[in-house]
Amino acid sequence: MPVDTKRVRGPDESQSPLLFARLDAEPKPGPLLPRADGRSAAEPRPVFARAGLVSQADGSVYAECGLSKVLCAVYGPREIERKEERRLSGAALGCEFRFAPFSCKKRAAWIQGNLEKEYSSIMEQSLQPAVCLHKYPRSQIDVYVIVLENDGSTLAAALTCASMALAEAGIEMFDVVVGCSLRQCGAISLLDPTALEEFNAASSKGVDNGSMTVALLPTLNQISGLVSKGEWEKQTSVEAIKACVEGCQKLYSVVQQCLTRSVKRKIPEFVSKA
């Protein structure tokens, strides 16, 4: 898929804004419970989603999961320029995940990093089972996700946002994809963790200490993607998957409402054109 390698994201010589930040204002990791935002351990953050904000894209969705903000744009299906890359069996789905330079405390480089490449691959594998690729032979569908603000669980938010953007673009799908993350620390399970609650391999060691992200097809009740980090006991991992599935089901109503509002906004346009 096309990649923009010429855009300059910032000046070559600049000073980090962290140099001017107060040291006492830096949040420090503390006990996981009670949670800083007042949520219970099994409660996801409030979600806001709105479709159709990028006018040039075939489908787009802006989503907020707490303080995490994600924007997704979908282009296609369109014909593949190179004949050798065309598939008679179905469309080629490409995903690109990026962090905006200002989304994290440490400024992101203009070259796609290892974490961004990993998330792009995970998104592609998780979204493919939900899209009817066989309906669009010899074509490609490009999904671009950019994180505007990173406050944890960005992969789960990106999966949900990308799925809604595909549906908003009018691409036939078996089901939408809803993502949910979980942080496990011993006997404590935190659903939809924030940046301070997320798993850090350098400082978190021991069994039953890690993180998990699940991509669910809620109507079909099937898991299309699962990523975990850390060490897990068998029973703990099973319970974590169940908790993530329940969290996805809770967020499914938000996805339905967002797509319903998008369709209602488009109905007057179709009527006027007719």
PDB file of C-alpha atoms in Angstrom, residues 21-132:
ATOM      1  CA  ALA A  21       7.425  20.399  32.404  1.00  0.00           C
ATOM      2  CA  ARG A  22       7.267  20.451  36.172  1.00  0.00           C
ATOM      3  CA  LEU A  23       8.780  17.385  37.787  1.00  0.00           C
ATOM      4  CA  ASP A  24       6.059  17.217  40.441  1.00  0.00           C
ATOM      5  CA  ALA A  25       3.396  17.261  37.721  1.00  0.00           C
ATOM      6  CA  GLU A  26       4.604  13.970  36.250  1.00  0.00           C
ATOM      7  CA  PRO A  27       2.142  11.200  37.179  1.00  0.00           C
ATOM      8  CA  LYS A  28       3.756   8.207  38.834  1.00  0.00           C
ATOM      9  CA  PRO A  29       2.446   4.627  38.758  1.00  0.00           C
ATOM     10  CA  GLY A  30       0.719   3.737  41.999  1.00  0.00           C
ATOM     11  CA  PRO A  31      -1.528   0.929  43.225  1.00  0.00           C
ATOM     12  CA  LEU A  32      -3.830  -0.410  40.504  1.00  0.00           C
ATOM     13  CA  LEU A  33      -6.912  -0.266  42.752  1.00  0.00           C
ATOM     14  CA  PRO A  34      -8.741   1.979  43.258  1.00  0.00           C
ATOM     15  CA  ARG A  35      -8.414   3.247  39.682  1.00  0.00           C
ATOM     16  CA  ALA A  36      -7.514   6.903  39.172  1.00  0.00           C
ATOM     17  CA  ASP A  37     -10.600   7.620  37.041  1.00  0.00           C
ATOM     18  CA  GLY A  38     -13.015   6.041  39.528  1.00  0.00           C
ATOM     19  CA  ARG A  39     -13.973   3.055  37.382  1.00  0.00           C
ATOM     20  CA  SER A  40     -14.428  -0.452  38.685  1.00  0.00           C
ATOM     21  CA  ALA A  41     -11.984  -3.142  37.559  1.00  0.00           C
ATOM     22  CA  ALA A  42     -14.417  -4.575  34.964  1.00  0.00           C
ATOM     23  CA  GLU A  43     -15.734  -1.243  33.653  1.00  0.00           C
ATOM     24  CA  PRO A  44     -14.592   0.106  30.247  1.00  0.00           C
ATOM     25  CA  ARG A  45     -14.050   3.788  29.644  1.00  0.00           C
ATOM     26  CA  PRO A  46     -16.842   5.857  28.057  1.00  0.00           C
ATOM     27  CA  VAL A  47     -16.660   5.807  24.260  1.00  0.00           C
ATOM     28  CA  PHE A  48     -17.621   8.515  21.765  1.00  0.00           C
ATOM     29  CA  ALA A  49     -17.650   7.822  18.018  1.00  0.00           C
ATOM     30  CA  ARG A  50     -18.675   9.867  14.991  1.00  0.00           C
ATOM     31  CA  ALA A  51     -18.528   8.817  11.336  1.00  0.00           C
ATOM     32  CA  GLY A  52     -17.984  10.766   8.125  1.00  0.00           C
ATOM     33  CA  LEU A  53     -15.530  13.433   9.302  1.00  0.00           C
ATOM     34  CA  VAL A  54     -12.943  12.935   6.507  1.00  0.00           C
ATOM     35  CA  SER A  55     -14.706  14.105   3.364  1.00  0.00           C
ATOM     36  CA  GLN A  56     -12.052  12.767   0.938  1.00  0.00           C
ATOM     37  CA  ALA A  57     -12.244   9.214   2.293  1.00  0.00           C
ATOM     38  CA  ASP A  58     -14.830   6.602   1.324  1.00  0.00           C
ATOM     39  CA  GLY A  59     -15.397   5.962   5.026  1.00  0.00           C
ATOM     40  CA  SER A  60     -14.031   7.550   8.180  1.00  0.00           C
ATOM     41  CA  VAL A  61     -14.617   7.429  11.926  1.00  0.00           C
ATOM     42  CA  TYR A  62     -13.291   9.496  14.822  1.00  0.00           C
ATOM     43  CA  ALA A  63     -13.418   7.764  18.209  1.00  0.00           C
ATOM     44  CA  GLU A  64     -12.571   8.697  21.778  1.00  0.00           C
ATOM     45  CA  CYS A  65     -12.015   6.019  24.409  1.00  0.00           C
ATOM     46  CA  GLY A  66     -11.493   8.019  27.542  1.00  0.00           C
ATOM     47  CA  LEU A  67      -8.560  10.292  26.725  1.00  0.00           C
ATOM     48  CA  SER A  68      -7.351   8.114  23.834  1.00  0.00           C
ATOM     49  CA  LYS A  69      -8.336   9.663  20.498  1.00  0.00           C
ATOM     50  CA  VAL A  70      -8.195   7.742  17.203  1.00  0.00           C
ATOM     51  CA  LEU A  71      -9.030   8.741  13.631  1.00  0.00           C
ATOM     52  CA  CYS A  72      -9.484   6.180  10.843  1.00  0.00           C
ATOM     53  CA  ALA A  73      -9.964   6.673   7.095  1.00  0.00           C
ATOM     54  CA  VAL A  74     -10.795   3.957   4.546  1.00  0.00           C
ATOM     55  CA  TYR A  75     -10.142   4.245   0.804  1.00  0.00           C
ATOM     56  CA  GLY A  76     -11.548   1.726  -1.638  1.00  0.00           C
ATOM     57  CA  PRO A  77     -12.310  -0.696  -2.965  1.00  0.00           C
ATOM     58  CA  ARG A  78     -10.250   0.568  -5.890  1.00  0.00           C
ATOM     59  CA  GLU A  79      -8.308  -1.087  -8.687  1.00  0.00           C
ATOM     60  CA  ILE A  80      -4.758  -2.191  -7.966  1.00  0.00           C
ATOM     61  CA  GLU A  81      -2.329  -0.358 -10.218  1.00  0.00           C
ATOM     62  CA  ARG A  82       0.150  -3.224 -10.608  1.00  0.00           C
ATOM     63  CA  LYS A  83      -1.303  -6.161 -12.508  1.00  0.00           C
ATOM     64  CA  GLU A  84       0.970  -8.690 -10.806  1.00  0.00           C
ATOM     65  CA  GLU A  85      -0.534  -7.761  -7.406  1.00  0.00           C
ATOM     66  CA  ARG A  86      -4.169  -8.299  -8.453  1.00  0.00           C
ATOM     67  CA  ARG A  87      -5.981 -11.224  -6.896  1.00  0.00           C
ATOM     68  CA  LEU A  88      -8.824 -13.016  -8.616  1.00  0.00           C
ATOM     69  CA  SER A  89      -9.874 -14.590  -5.318  1.00  0.00           C
ATOM     70  CA  GLY A  90     -10.604 -11.280  -3.613  1.00  0.00           C
ATOM     71  CA  ALA A  91      -9.445  -7.841  -2.571  1.00  0.00           C
ATOM     72  CA  ALA A  92      -6.176  -7.053  -0.840  1.00  0.00           C
ATOM     73  CA  LEU A  93      -6.668  -5.441   2.564  1.00  0.00           C
ATOM     74  CA  GLY A  94      -3.907  -3.135   3.746  1.00  0.00           C
ATOM     75  CA  CYS A  95      -3.691  -1.462   7.165  1.00  0.00           C
ATOM     76  CA  GLU A  96      -1.403   1.280   8.391  1.00  0.00           C
ATOM     77  CA  PHE A  97      -1.255   2.241  12.067  1.00  0.00           C
ATOM     78  CA  ARG A  98       0.552   5.430  13.087  1.00  0.00           C
ATOM     79  CA  PHE A  99       1.066   7.512  16.203  1.00  0.00           C
ATOM     80  CA  ALA A 100       0.832  11.247  15.611  1.00  0.00           C
ATOM     81  CA  PRO A 101       4.056  13.043  16.609  1.00  0.00           C
ATOM     82  CA  PHE A 102       2.191  14.869  19.375  1.00  0.00           C
ATOM     83  CA  SER A 103       0.192  11.867  20.620  1.00  0.00           C
ATOM     84  CA  CYS A 104       2.831  10.611  23.061  1.00  0.00           C
ATOM     85  CA  LYS A 105       5.086  12.293  25.576  1.00  0.00           C
ATOM     86  CA  LYS A 106       8.087  11.257  23.502  1.00  0.00           C
ATOM     87  CA  ARG A 107       7.823  12.676  19.998  1.00  0.00           C
ATOM     88  CA  ALA A 108       7.240   9.963  17.411  1.00  0.00           C
ATOM     89  CA  ALA A 109       9.646   9.645  14.477  1.00  0.00           C
ATOM     90  CA  TRP A 110       8.445  10.188  10.923  1.00  0.00           C
ATOM     91  CA  ILE A 111       9.530   6.650  10.010  1.00  0.00           C
ATOM     92  CA  GLN A 112       7.070   3.942  11.049  1.00  0.00           C
ATOM     93  CA  GLY A 113       8.396   2.268  14.192  1.00  0.00           C
ATOM     94  CA  ASN A 114       8.416  -1.404  15.156  1.00  0.00           C
ATOM     95  CA  LEU A 115       5.367  -1.050  17.399  1.00  0.00           C
ATOM     96  CA  GLU A 116       3.413   0.672  14.631  1.00  0.00           C
ATOM     97  CA  LYS A 117       4.357  -2.050  12.145  1.00  0.00           C
ATOM     98  CA  GLU A 118       3.317  -4.720  14.643  1.00  0.00           C
ATOM     99  CA  TYR A 119      -0.051  -3.046  15.250  1.00  0.00           C
ATOM    100  CA  SER A 120      -0.579  -2.655  11.483  1.00  0.00           C
ATOM    101  CA  SER A 121      -0.047  -6.385  10.974  1.00  0.00           C
ATOM    102  CA  ILE A 122      -2.350  -7.271  13.888  1.00  0.00           C
ATOM    103  CA  MET A 123      -5.079  -5.010  12.525  1.00  0.00           C
ATOM    104  CA  GLU A 124      -4.831  -6.580   9.071  1.00  0.00           C
ATOM    105  CA  GLN A 125      -5.099 -10.114  10.479  1.00  0.00           C
ATOM    106  CA  SER A 126      -7.998  -9.187  12.784  1.00  0.00           C
ATOM    107  CA  LEU A 127     -10.050  -7.327  10.161  1.00  0.00           C
ATOM    108  CA  GLN A 128      -9.673  -9.802   7.297  1.00  0.00           C
ATOM    109  CA  PRO A 129     -12.130 -12.402   8.715  1.00  0.00           C
ATOM    110  CA  ALA A 130     -14.823  -9.706   9.008  1.00  0.00           C
ATOM    111  CA  VAL A 131     -14.609  -8.295   5.456  1.00  0.00           C
ATOM    112  CA  CYS A 132     -16.148 -10.000   2.419  1.00  0.00           C
TER     113      CYS A 132
END
